[in-house]
């Protein structure tokens, strides 16, 4: 596959992944349980526990929602941990963001009788019965980000590994404040749909930004579909020409904002967002509008999920949520943070942009 085709596929998969955020149902999750979540760095297995797991000759399956470099990094982290623990990975599936295909994947995986399943559900309502079948067949289920309605911790699933959404929101506020020297008027383009992760991340950003007394949110507007952000940003800037920075909920949604700012000739307005997307990172590398972004660590997510699943076969209990670390990413540390997130070298496109 050519380099260009690789990144076209990357963005296609990323947009599909974000569509899950937009279309996913709202879950009644205890916010306090998120705030009290375990840290992935605290999930450790003793030498004796590792030996017991190795002696079990366990098997595992990774039943994913889709494929992308981010998902591949989660898979790599999980496989590396399973190899260390002597767990044989029987299957890695890609539902292509299709609930019906994920149901089929779960049925096929269940027939293999894995001891552990790691998964992110495309649609937790339509896939629920298939997960229940796998669980009743003896699988320990570890979830990525999305809860499944009605499932009980310790009975139906081991735990959920996710982002530190509150910490990420706070870090985004800090980056924005830094980008304008702690003083000025800013805009906020938030995710205006019910989704636990993005809603709380946006709320944490706004709550944290309020602590900077000399920064005022002059304009605030929500979006549901990513293509809306370009028009929102244009109107926001035309109505408030004194804006110095804009926060956007996630990377793909920020692309439209940056395009709009370019068309308006407003290279002076800084943009802050979440996640690592190549297009926006190229903009940052070339001193464009993107000042910084907050990134999670997908490799660590996979490693933590694998460790929780293996530990559960020994009867070890997990918290409802386990959160992975995050990092502030700017031009001066982009290469290092990419490696930390993906355990891979910086793509050639970004490497070249940094050298310009």
PDB file of N, CA, C and O in Angstrom, residues 194-270:
ATOM      1  N   UNK A 194     -25.148  13.340  23.376  1.00  0.00           N
ATOM      2  CA  UNK A 194     -24.943  12.637  24.636  1.00  0.00           C
ATOM      3  C   UNK A 194     -23.958  11.490  24.452  1.00  0.00           C
ATOM      4  O   UNK A 194     -24.282  10.447  23.895  1.00  0.00           O
ATOM      5  N   UNK A 195     -22.743  11.721  24.912  1.00  0.00           N
ATOM      6  CA  UNK A 195     -21.730  10.676  24.898  1.00  0.00           C
ATOM      7  C   UNK A 195     -20.805  10.922  26.076  1.00  0.00           C
ATOM      8  O   UNK A 195     -20.233  12.008  26.218  1.00  0.00           O
ATOM      9  N   UNK A 196     -20.673   9.910  26.898  1.00  0.00           N
ATOM     10  CA  UNK A 196     -20.050  10.064  28.216  1.00  0.00           C
ATOM     11  C   UNK A 196     -18.639  10.633  28.156  1.00  0.00           C
ATOM     12  O   UNK A 196     -18.295  11.564  28.884  1.00  0.00           O
ATOM     13  N   UNK A 197     -17.803  10.087  27.291  1.00  0.00           N
ATOM     14  CA  UNK A 197     -16.398  10.496  27.257  1.00  0.00           C
ATOM     15  C   UNK A 197     -16.243  11.933  26.789  1.00  0.00           C
ATOM     16  O   UNK A 197     -15.625  12.769  27.458  1.00  0.00           O
ATOM     17  N   UNK A 198     -16.809  12.275  25.627  1.00  0.00           N
ATOM     18  CA  UNK A 198     -16.620  13.621  25.095  1.00  0.00           C
ATOM     19  C   UNK A 198     -17.320  14.669  25.953  1.00  0.00           C
ATOM     20  O   UNK A 198     -16.788  15.779  26.135  1.00  0.00           O
ATOM     21  N   UNK A 199     -18.509  14.350  26.460  1.00  0.00           N
ATOM     22  CA  UNK A 199     -19.225  15.318  27.300  1.00  0.00           C
ATOM     23  C   UNK A 199     -18.421  15.681  28.533  1.00  0.00           C
ATOM     24  O   UNK A 199     -18.286  16.860  28.889  1.00  0.00           O
ATOM     25  N   UNK A 200     -17.869  14.681  29.200  1.00  0.00           N
ATOM     26  CA  UNK A 200     -17.108  14.947  30.418  1.00  0.00           C
ATOM     27  C   UNK A 200     -15.762  15.598  30.127  1.00  0.00           C
ATOM     28  O   UNK A 200     -15.277  16.415  30.913  1.00  0.00           O
ATOM     29  N   UNK A 201     -15.178  15.252  29.001  1.00  0.00           N
ATOM     30  CA  UNK A 201     -13.917  15.879  28.621  1.00  0.00           C
ATOM     31  C   UNK A 201     -14.130  17.369  28.346  1.00  0.00           C
ATOM     32  O   UNK A 201     -13.349  18.218  28.784  1.00  0.00           O
ATOM     33  N   UNK A 202     -15.202  17.680  27.607  1.00  0.00           N
ATOM     34  CA  UNK A 202     -15.525  19.079  27.325  1.00  0.00           C
ATOM     35  C   UNK A 202     -15.848  19.842  28.608  1.00  0.00           C
ATOM     36  O   UNK A 202     -15.433  20.989  28.794  1.00  0.00           O
ATOM     37  N   UNK A 203     -16.625  19.205  29.488  1.00  0.00           N
ATOM     38  CA  UNK A 203     -17.004  19.851  30.749  1.00  0.00           C
ATOM     39  C   UNK A 203     -15.778  20.132  31.604  1.00  0.00           C
ATOM     40  O   UNK A 203     -15.660  21.215  32.208  1.00  0.00           O
ATOM     41  N   UNK A 204     -14.860  19.173  31.653  1.00  0.00           N
ATOM     42  CA  UNK A 204     -13.641  19.350  32.442  1.00  0.00           C
ATOM     43  C   UNK A 204     -12.798  20.487  31.879  1.00  0.00           C
ATOM     44  O   UNK A 204     -12.180  21.246  32.634  1.00  0.00           O
ATOM     45  N   UNK A 205     -12.789  20.608  30.547  1.00  0.00           N
ATOM     46  CA  UNK A 205     -12.063  21.721  29.918  1.00  0.00           C
ATOM     47  C   UNK A 205     -12.649  23.056  30.363  1.00  0.00           C
ATOM     48  O   UNK A 205     -11.923  23.950  30.819  1.00  0.00           O
ATOM     49  N   UNK A 206     -13.960  23.188  30.235  1.00  0.00           N
ATOM     50  CA  UNK A 206     -14.605  24.462  30.565  1.00  0.00           C
ATOM     51  C   UNK A 206     -14.465  24.801  32.048  1.00  0.00           C
ATOM     52  O   UNK A 206     -14.201  25.950  32.421  1.00  0.00           O
ATOM     53  N   UNK A 207     -14.628  23.785  32.875  1.00  0.00           N
ATOM     54  CA  UNK A 207     -14.513  23.987  34.323  1.00  0.00           C
ATOM     55  C   UNK A 207     -13.099  24.417  34.704  1.00  0.00           C
ATOM     56  O   UNK A 207     -12.907  25.308  35.541  1.00  0.00           O
ATOM     57  N   UNK A 208     -12.115  23.807  34.078  1.00  0.00           N
ATOM     58  CA  UNK A 208     -10.722  24.142  34.379  1.00  0.00           C
ATOM     59  C   UNK A 208     -10.340  25.521  33.837  1.00  0.00           C
ATOM     60  O   UNK A 208      -9.603  26.267  34.471  1.00  0.00           O
ATOM     61  N   UNK A 209     -10.869  25.847  32.654  1.00  0.00           N
ATOM     62  CA  UNK A 209     -10.537  27.136  32.054  1.00  0.00           C
ATOM     63  C   UNK A 209     -11.084  28.296  32.892  1.00  0.00           C
ATOM     64  O   UNK A 209     -10.494  29.388  32.918  1.00  0.00           O
ATOM     65  N   UNK A 210     -12.203  28.051  33.581  1.00  0.00           N
ATOM     66  CA  UNK A 210     -12.820  29.096  34.409  1.00  0.00           C
ATOM     67  C   UNK A 210     -11.893  29.554  35.532  1.00  0.00           C
ATOM     68  O   UNK A 210     -12.056  30.651  36.076  1.00  0.00           O
ATOM     69  N   UNK A 211     -10.918  28.735  35.860  1.00  0.00           N
ATOM     70  CA  UNK A 211      -9.980  29.083  36.932  1.00  0.00           C
ATOM     71  C   UNK A 211      -8.935  30.099  36.480  1.00  0.00           C
ATOM     72  O   UNK A 211      -8.207  30.649  37.303  1.00  0.00           O
ATOM     73  N   UNK A 212      -8.844  30.313  35.160  1.00  0.00           N
ATOM     74  CA  UNK A 212      -7.938  31.335  34.640  1.00  0.00           C
ATOM     75  C   UNK A 212      -8.725  32.646  34.547  1.00  0.00           C
ATOM     76  O   UNK A 212      -9.482  32.864  33.602  1.00  0.00           O
ATOM     77  N   UNK A 213      -8.551  33.502  35.523  1.00  0.00           N
ATOM     78  CA  UNK A 213      -9.385  34.695  35.653  1.00  0.00           C
ATOM     79  C   UNK A 213      -9.316  35.675  34.505  1.00  0.00           C
ATOM     80  O   UNK A 213     -10.263  36.451  34.290  1.00  0.00           O
ATOM     81  N   UNK A 214      -8.252  35.661  33.736  1.00  0.00           N
ATOM     82  CA  UNK A 214      -8.098  36.623  32.644  1.00  0.00           C
ATOM     83  C   UNK A 214      -8.450  36.042  31.277  1.00  0.00           C
ATOM     84  O   UNK A 214      -8.141  36.647  30.251  1.00  0.00           O
ATOM     85  N   UNK A 215      -9.060  34.863  31.288  1.00  0.00           N
ATOM     86  CA  UNK A 215      -9.490  34.253  30.023  1.00  0.00           C
ATOM     87  C   UNK A 215     -11.017  34.164  30.019  1.00  0.00           C
ATOM     88  O   UNK A 215     -11.630  33.676  30.969  1.00  0.00           O
ATOM     89  N   UNK A 216     -11.627  34.627  28.947  1.00  0.00           N
ATOM     90  CA  UNK A 216     -13.079  34.610  28.830  1.00  0.00           C
ATOM     91  C   UNK A 216     -13.507  33.817  27.601  1.00  0.00           C
ATOM     92  O   UNK A 216     -12.972  34.021  26.508  1.00  0.00           O
ATOM     93  N   UNK A 217     -14.474  32.899  27.799  1.00  0.00           N
ATOM     94  CA  UNK A 217     -15.064  32.204  26.649  1.00  0.00           C
ATOM     95  C   UNK A 217     -16.077  33.155  26.024  1.00  0.00           C
ATOM     96  O   UNK A 217     -17.191  33.324  26.509  1.00  0.00           O
ATOM     97  N   UNK A 218     -15.683  33.799  24.950  1.00  0.00           N
ATOM     98  CA  UNK A 218     -16.513  34.811  24.302  1.00  0.00           C
ATOM     99  C   UNK A 218     -17.577  34.170  23.414  1.00  0.00           C
ATOM    100  O   UNK A 218     -18.668  34.723  23.228  1.00  0.00           O
ATOM    101  N   UNK A 219     -17.263  33.003  22.845  1.00  0.00           N
ATOM    102  CA  UNK A 219     -18.203  32.323  21.952  1.00  0.00           C
ATOM    103  C   UNK A 219     -18.196  30.829  22.228  1.00  0.00           C
ATOM    104  O   UNK A 219     -17.132  30.233  22.418  1.00  0.00           O
ATOM    105  N   UNK A 220     -19.383  30.234  22.257  1.00  0.00           N
ATOM    106  CA  UNK A 220     -19.521  28.813  22.573  1.00  0.00           C
ATOM    107  C   UNK A 220     -20.628  28.211  21.708  1.00  0.00           C
ATOM    108  O   UNK A 220     -21.753  28.721  21.689  1.00  0.00           O
ATOM    109  N   UNK A 221     -20.314  27.137  21.009  1.00  0.00           N
ATOM    110  CA  UNK A 221     -21.282  26.513  20.100  1.00  0.00           C
ATOM    111  C   UNK A 221     -21.039  25.016  20.018  1.00  0.00           C
ATOM    112  O   UNK A 221     -19.908  24.556  19.961  1.00  0.00           O
ATOM    113  N   UNK A 222     -22.126  24.244  20.014  1.00  0.00           N
ATOM    114  CA  UNK A 222     -22.015  22.790  19.926  1.00  0.00           C
ATOM    115  C   UNK A 222     -22.159  22.279  18.502  1.00  0.00           C
ATOM    116  O   UNK A 222     -22.664  22.967  17.620  1.00  0.00           O
ATOM    117  N   UNK A 223     -21.706  21.057  18.274  1.00  0.00           N
ATOM    118  CA  UNK A 223     -21.856  20.389  16.982  1.00  0.00           C
ATOM    119  C   UNK A 223     -22.175  18.915  17.224  1.00  0.00           C
ATOM    120  O   UNK A 223     -21.888  18.369  18.288  1.00  0.00           O
ATOM    121  N   UNK A 224     -22.782  18.303  16.222  1.00  0.00           N
ATOM    122  CA  UNK A 224     -23.043  16.865  16.267  1.00  0.00           C
ATOM    123  C   UNK A 224     -22.206  16.165  15.197  1.00  0.00           C
ATOM    124  O   UNK A 224     -21.561  15.168  15.456  1.00  0.00           O
ATOM    125  N   UNK A 225     -22.239  16.710  13.988  1.00  0.00           N
ATOM    126  CA  UNK A 225     -21.474  16.121  12.884  1.00  0.00           C
ATOM    127  C   UNK A 225     -20.218  16.957  12.623  1.00  0.00           C
ATOM    128  O   UNK A 225     -20.254  18.189  12.680  1.00  0.00           O
ATOM    129  N   UNK A 226     -19.144  16.272  12.316  1.00  0.00           N
ATOM    130  CA  UNK A 226     -17.851  16.934  12.182  1.00  0.00           C
ATOM    131  C   UNK A 226     -17.828  18.043  11.136  1.00  0.00           C
ATOM    132  O   UNK A 226     -17.167  19.065  11.320  1.00  0.00           O
ATOM    133  N   UNK A 227     -18.565  17.834  10.028  1.00  0.00           N
ATOM    134  CA  UNK A 227     -18.516  18.828   8.948  1.00  0.00           C
ATOM    135  C   UNK A 227     -19.116  20.170   9.377  1.00  0.00           C
ATOM    136  O   UNK A 227     -18.917  21.190   8.701  1.00  0.00           O
ATOM    137  N   UNK A 228     -19.831  20.197  10.491  1.00  0.00           N
ATOM    138  CA  UNK A 228     -20.437  21.436  10.966  1.00  0.00           C
ATOM    139  C   UNK A 228     -19.415  22.417  11.541  1.00  0.00           C
ATOM    140  O   UNK A 228     -19.675  23.621  11.633  1.00  0.00           O
ATOM    141  N   UNK A 229     -18.268  21.913  11.959  1.00  0.00           N
ATOM    142  CA  UNK A 229     -17.343  22.766  12.705  1.00  0.00           C
ATOM    143  C   UNK A 229     -16.716  23.876  11.856  1.00  0.00           C
ATOM    144  O   UNK A 229     -16.358  24.926  12.385  1.00  0.00           O
ATOM    145  N   UNK A 230     -16.606  23.664  10.557  1.00  0.00           N
ATOM    146  CA  UNK A 230     -16.024  24.683   9.692  1.00  0.00           C
ATOM    147  C   UNK A 230     -16.889  25.939   9.685  1.00  0.00           C
ATOM    148  O   UNK A 230     -16.396  27.059   9.888  1.00  0.00           O
ATOM    149  N   UNK A 231     -18.192  25.750   9.473  1.00  0.00           N
ATOM    150  CA  UNK A 231     -19.120  26.884   9.462  1.00  0.00           C
ATOM    151  C   UNK A 231     -19.238  27.540  10.823  1.00  0.00           C
ATOM    152  O   UNK A 231     -19.347  28.769  10.923  1.00  0.00           O
ATOM    153  N   UNK A 232     -19.229  26.712  11.865  1.00  0.00           N
ATOM    154  CA  UNK A 232     -19.315  27.247  13.231  1.00  0.00           C
ATOM    155  C   UNK A 232     -18.119  28.148  13.520  1.00  0.00           C
ATOM    156  O   UNK A 232     -18.258  29.246  14.062  1.00  0.00           O
ATOM    157  N   UNK A 233     -16.932  27.679  13.151  1.00  0.00           N
ATOM    158  CA  UNK A 233     -15.716  28.456  13.402  1.00  0.00           C
ATOM    159  C   UNK A 233     -15.729  29.766  12.623  1.00  0.00           C
ATOM    160  O   UNK A 233     -15.358  30.829  13.159  1.00  0.00           O
ATOM    161  N   UNK A 234     -16.164  29.710  11.352  1.00  0.00           N
ATOM    162  CA  UNK A 234     -16.197  30.926  10.534  1.00  0.00           C
ATOM    163  C   UNK A 234     -17.125  31.969  11.154  1.00  0.00           C
ATOM    164  O   UNK A 234     -16.757  33.154  11.283  1.00  0.00           O
ATOM    165  N   UNK A 235     -18.326  31.547  11.535  1.00  0.00           N
ATOM    166  CA  UNK A 235     -19.279  32.474  12.141  1.00  0.00           C
ATOM    167  C   UNK A 235     -18.754  33.015  13.467  1.00  0.00           C
ATOM    168  O   UNK A 235     -18.907  34.215  13.776  1.00  0.00           O
ATOM    169  N   UNK A 236     -18.126  32.133  14.229  1.00  0.00           N
ATOM    170  CA  UNK A 236     -17.601  32.507  15.543  1.00  0.00           C
ATOM    171  C   UNK A 236     -16.546  33.611  15.417  1.00  0.00           C
ATOM    172  O   UNK A 236     -16.548  34.592  16.169  1.00  0.00           O
ATOM    173  N   UNK A 237     -15.660  33.469  14.431  1.00  0.00           N
ATOM    174  CA  UNK A 237     -14.578  34.438  14.244  1.00  0.00           C
ATOM    175  C   UNK A 237     -15.094  35.745  13.643  1.00  0.00           C
ATOM    176  O   UNK A 237     -14.668  36.838  14.036  1.00  0.00           O
ATOM    177  N   UNK A 238     -16.035  35.645  12.704  1.00  0.00           N
ATOM    178  CA  UNK A 238     -16.586  36.856  12.093  1.00  0.00           C
ATOM    179  C   UNK A 238     -17.351  37.697  13.112  1.00  0.00           C
ATOM    180  O   UNK A 238     -17.314  38.931  13.080  1.00  0.00           O
ATOM    181  N   UNK A 239     -18.038  37.019  14.021  1.00  0.00           N
ATOM    182  CA  UNK A 239     -18.796  37.721  15.054  1.00  0.00           C
ATOM    183  C   UNK A 239     -17.912  38.185  16.210  1.00  0.00           C
ATOM    184  O   UNK A 239     -18.263  39.112  16.941  1.00  0.00           O
ATOM    185  N   UNK A 240     -16.778  37.514  16.373  1.00  0.00           N
ATOM    186  CA  UNK A 240     -15.854  37.836  17.473  1.00  0.00           C
ATOM    187  C   UNK A 240     -14.422  37.884  16.940  1.00  0.00           C
ATOM    188  O   UNK A 240     -13.628  36.977  17.190  1.00  0.00           O
ATOM    189  N   UNK A 241     -14.089  38.922  16.193  1.00  0.00           N
ATOM    190  CA  UNK A 241     -12.758  38.987  15.564  1.00  0.00           C
ATOM    191  C   UNK A 241     -11.600  39.060  16.550  1.00  0.00           C
ATOM    192  O   UNK A 241     -10.444  38.870  16.152  1.00  0.00           O
ATOM    193  N   UNK A 242     -11.921  39.312  17.832  1.00  0.00           N
ATOM    194  CA  UNK A 242     -10.840  39.410  18.820  1.00  0.00           C
ATOM    195  C   UNK A 242     -10.498  38.072  19.460  1.00  0.00           C
ATOM    196  O   UNK A 242      -9.697  38.007  20.400  1.00  0.00           O
ATOM    197  N   UNK A 243     -11.073  36.966  18.953  1.00  0.00           N
ATOM    198  CA  UNK A 243     -10.739  35.652  19.500  1.00  0.00           C
ATOM    199  C   UNK A 243      -9.255  35.350  19.274  1.00  0.00           C
ATOM    200  O   UNK A 243      -8.708  35.618  18.201  1.00  0.00           O
ATOM    201  N   UNK A 244      -8.655  34.748  20.285  1.00  0.00           N
ATOM    202  CA  UNK A 244      -7.230  34.406  20.192  1.00  0.00           C
ATOM    203  C   UNK A 244      -6.980  32.897  20.127  1.00  0.00           C
ATOM    204  O   UNK A 244      -5.903  32.466  19.737  1.00  0.00           O
ATOM    205  N   UNK A 245      -7.987  32.098  20.524  1.00  0.00           N
ATOM    206  CA  UNK A 245      -7.843  30.640  20.490  1.00  0.00           C
ATOM    207  C   UNK A 245      -9.223  29.991  20.456  1.00  0.00           C
ATOM    208  O   UNK A 245     -10.214  30.592  20.885  1.00  0.00           O
ATOM    209  N   UNK A 246      -9.264  28.763  19.932  1.00  0.00           N
ATOM    210  CA  UNK A 246     -10.513  27.988  19.884  1.00  0.00           C
ATOM    211  C   UNK A 246     -10.227  26.559  20.344  1.00  0.00           C
ATOM    212  O   UNK A 246      -9.260  25.928  19.896  1.00  0.00           O
ATOM    213  N   UNK A 247     -11.073  26.066  21.231  1.00  0.00           N
ATOM    214  CA  UNK A 247     -11.013  24.655  21.661  1.00  0.00           C
ATOM    215  C   UNK A 247     -12.038  23.867  20.851  1.00  0.00           C
ATOM    216  O   UNK A 247     -13.175  24.318  20.657  1.00  0.00           O
ATOM    217  N   UNK A 248     -11.637  22.681  20.387  1.00  0.00           N
ATOM    218  CA  UNK A 248     -12.542  21.776  19.654  1.00  0.00           C
ATOM    219  C   UNK A 248     -12.450  20.389  20.275  1.00  0.00           C
ATOM    220  O   UNK A 248     -11.365  19.942  20.662  1.00  0.00           O
ATOM    221  N   UNK A 249     -13.569  19.672  20.343  1.00  0.00           N
ATOM    222  CA  UNK A 249     -13.671  18.424  21.109  1.00  0.00           C
ATOM    223  C   UNK A 249     -12.694  17.330  20.705  1.00  0.00           C
ATOM    224  O   UNK A 249     -12.209  16.593  21.563  1.00  0.00           O
ATOM    225  N   UNK A 250     -12.437  17.168  19.416  1.00  0.00           N
ATOM    226  CA  UNK A 250     -11.481  16.137  18.998  1.00  0.00           C
ATOM    227  C   UNK A 250     -10.848  16.481  17.656  1.00  0.00           C
ATOM    228  O   UNK A 250     -11.296  17.386  16.944  1.00  0.00           O
ATOM    229  N   UNK A 251      -9.818  15.756  17.318  1.00  0.00           N
ATOM    230  CA  UNK A 251      -8.948  16.074  16.201  1.00  0.00           C
ATOM    231  C   UNK A 251      -9.659  16.192  14.849  1.00  0.00           C
ATOM    232  O   UNK A 251      -9.484  17.185  14.138  1.00  0.00           O
ATOM    233  N   UNK A 252     -10.437  15.187  14.465  1.00  0.00           N
ATOM    234  CA  UNK A 252     -11.081  15.223  13.150  1.00  0.00           C
ATOM    235  C   UNK A 252     -12.032  16.408  13.040  1.00  0.00           C
ATOM    236  O   UNK A 252     -12.153  17.020  11.978  1.00  0.00           O
ATOM    237  N   UNK A 253     -12.715  16.733  14.140  1.00  0.00           N
ATOM    238  CA  UNK A 253     -13.601  17.899  14.148  1.00  0.00           C
ATOM    239  C   UNK A 253     -12.803  19.194  14.051  1.00  0.00           C
ATOM    240  O   UNK A 253     -13.288  20.206  13.532  1.00  0.00           O
ATOM    241  N   UNK A 254     -11.578  19.186  14.542  1.00  0.00           N
ATOM    242  CA  UNK A 254     -10.726  20.376  14.505  1.00  0.00           C
ATOM    243  C   UNK A 254     -10.209  20.670  13.099  1.00  0.00           C
ATOM    244  O   UNK A 254      -9.818  21.804  12.801  1.00  0.00           O
ATOM    245  N   UNK A 255     -10.217  19.665  12.213  1.00  0.00           N
ATOM    246  CA  UNK A 255      -9.736  19.889  10.854  1.00  0.00           C
ATOM    247  C   UNK A 255     -10.539  20.977  10.154  1.00  0.00           C
ATOM    248  O   UNK A 255      -9.981  21.857   9.488  1.00  0.00           O
ATOM    249  N   UNK A 256     -11.860  20.932  10.307  1.00  0.00           N
ATOM    250  CA  UNK A 256     -12.717  21.940   9.685  1.00  0.00           C
ATOM    251  C   UNK A 256     -12.469  23.324  10.247  1.00  0.00           C
ATOM    252  O   UNK A 256     -12.541  24.330   9.521  1.00  0.00           O
ATOM    253  N   UNK A 257     -12.193  23.395  11.533  1.00  0.00           N
ATOM    254  CA  UNK A 257     -11.905  24.679  12.183  1.00  0.00           C
ATOM    255  C   UNK A 257     -10.628  25.281  11.609  1.00  0.00           C
ATOM    256  O   UNK A 257     -10.577  26.468  11.258  1.00  0.00           O
ATOM    257  N   UNK A 258      -9.603  24.463  11.488  1.00  0.00           N
ATOM    258  CA  UNK A 258      -8.319  24.944  10.969  1.00  0.00           C
ATOM    259  C   UNK A 258      -8.446  25.365   9.500  1.00  0.00           C
ATOM    260  O   UNK A 258      -7.906  26.391   9.084  1.00  0.00           O
ATOM    261  N   UNK A 259      -9.198  24.608   8.700  1.00  0.00           N
ATOM    262  CA  UNK A 259      -9.437  24.981   7.302  1.00  0.00           C
ATOM    263  C   UNK A 259     -10.137  26.328   7.214  1.00  0.00           C
ATOM    264  O   UNK A 259      -9.816  27.171   6.368  1.00  0.00           O
ATOM    265  N   UNK A 260     -11.121  26.527   8.105  1.00  0.00           N
ATOM    266  CA  UNK A 260     -11.874  27.778   8.112  1.00  0.00           C
ATOM    267  C   UNK A 260     -10.979  28.958   8.488  1.00  0.00           C
ATOM    268  O   UNK A 260     -11.040  30.029   7.869  1.00  0.00           O
ATOM    269  N   UNK A 261     -10.128  28.755   9.491  1.00  0.00           N
ATOM    270  CA  UNK A 261      -9.220  29.817   9.912  1.00  0.00           C
ATOM    271  C   UNK A 261      -8.242  30.173   8.798  1.00  0.00           C
ATOM    272  O   UNK A 261      -7.903  31.350   8.588  1.00  0.00           O
ATOM    273  N   UNK A 262      -7.792  29.177   8.061  1.00  0.00           N
ATOM    274  CA  UNK A 262      -6.897  29.436   6.929  1.00  0.00           C
ATOM    275  C   UNK A 262      -7.599  30.284   5.875  1.00  0.00           C
ATOM    276  O   UNK A 262      -7.023  31.242   5.335  1.00  0.00           O
ATOM    277  N   UNK A 263      -8.850  29.916   5.569  1.00  0.00           N
ATOM    278  CA  UNK A 263      -9.590  30.641   4.533  1.00  0.00           C
ATOM    279  C   UNK A 263      -9.858  32.087   4.945  1.00  0.00           C
ATOM    280  O   UNK A 263      -9.978  32.976   4.092  1.00  0.00           O
ATOM    281  N   UNK A 264      -9.934  32.336   6.240  1.00  0.00           N
ATOM    282  CA  UNK A 264     -10.161  33.692   6.749  1.00  0.00           C
ATOM    283  C   UNK A 264      -8.850  34.460   6.947  1.00  0.00           C
ATOM    284  O   UNK A 264      -8.864  35.634   7.318  1.00  0.00           O
ATOM    285  N   UNK A 265      -7.745  33.778   6.723  1.00  0.00           N
ATOM    286  CA  UNK A 265      -6.447  34.413   6.914  1.00  0.00           C
ATOM    287  C   UNK A 265      -6.128  34.690   8.368  1.00  0.00           C
ATOM    288  O   UNK A 265      -5.375  35.625   8.681  1.00  0.00           O
ATOM    289  N   UNK A 266      -6.654  33.866   9.261  1.00  0.00           N
ATOM    290  CA  UNK A 266      -6.452  34.078  10.694  1.00  0.00           C
ATOM    291  C   UNK A 266      -5.438  33.084  11.254  1.00  0.00           C
ATOM    292  O   UNK A 266      -5.753  32.224  12.076  1.00  0.00           O
ATOM    293  N   UNK A 267      -4.211  33.215  10.833  1.00  0.00           N
ATOM    294  CA  UNK A 267      -3.146  32.334  11.322  1.00  0.00           C
ATOM    295  C   UNK A 267      -2.794  32.626  12.773  1.00  0.00           C
ATOM    296  O   UNK A 267      -2.077  31.856  13.413  1.00  0.00           O
ATOM    297  N   UNK A 268      -3.327  33.758  13.285  1.00  0.00           N
ATOM    298  CA  UNK A 268      -3.016  34.153  14.660  1.00  0.00           C
ATOM    299  C   UNK A 268      -3.857  33.426  15.705  1.00  0.00           C
ATOM    300  O   UNK A 268      -3.514  33.435  16.890  1.00  0.00           O
ATOM    301  N   UNK A 269      -4.947  32.792  15.295  1.00  0.00           N
ATOM    302  CA  UNK A 269      -5.834  32.114  16.240  1.00  0.00           C
ATOM    303  C   UNK A 269      -5.347  30.686  16.473  1.00  0.00           C
ATOM    304  O   UNK A 269      -5.227  29.891  15.543  1.00  0.00           O
ATOM    305  N   UNK A 270      -5.069  30.357  17.724  1.00  0.00           N
ATOM    306  CA  UNK A 270      -4.568  29.038  18.072  1.00  0.00           C
ATOM    307  C   UNK A 270      -5.722  28.049  18.277  1.00  0.00           C
ATOM    308  O   UNK A 270      -6.806  28.430  18.699  1.00  0.00           O
TER     309      UNK A 270
END
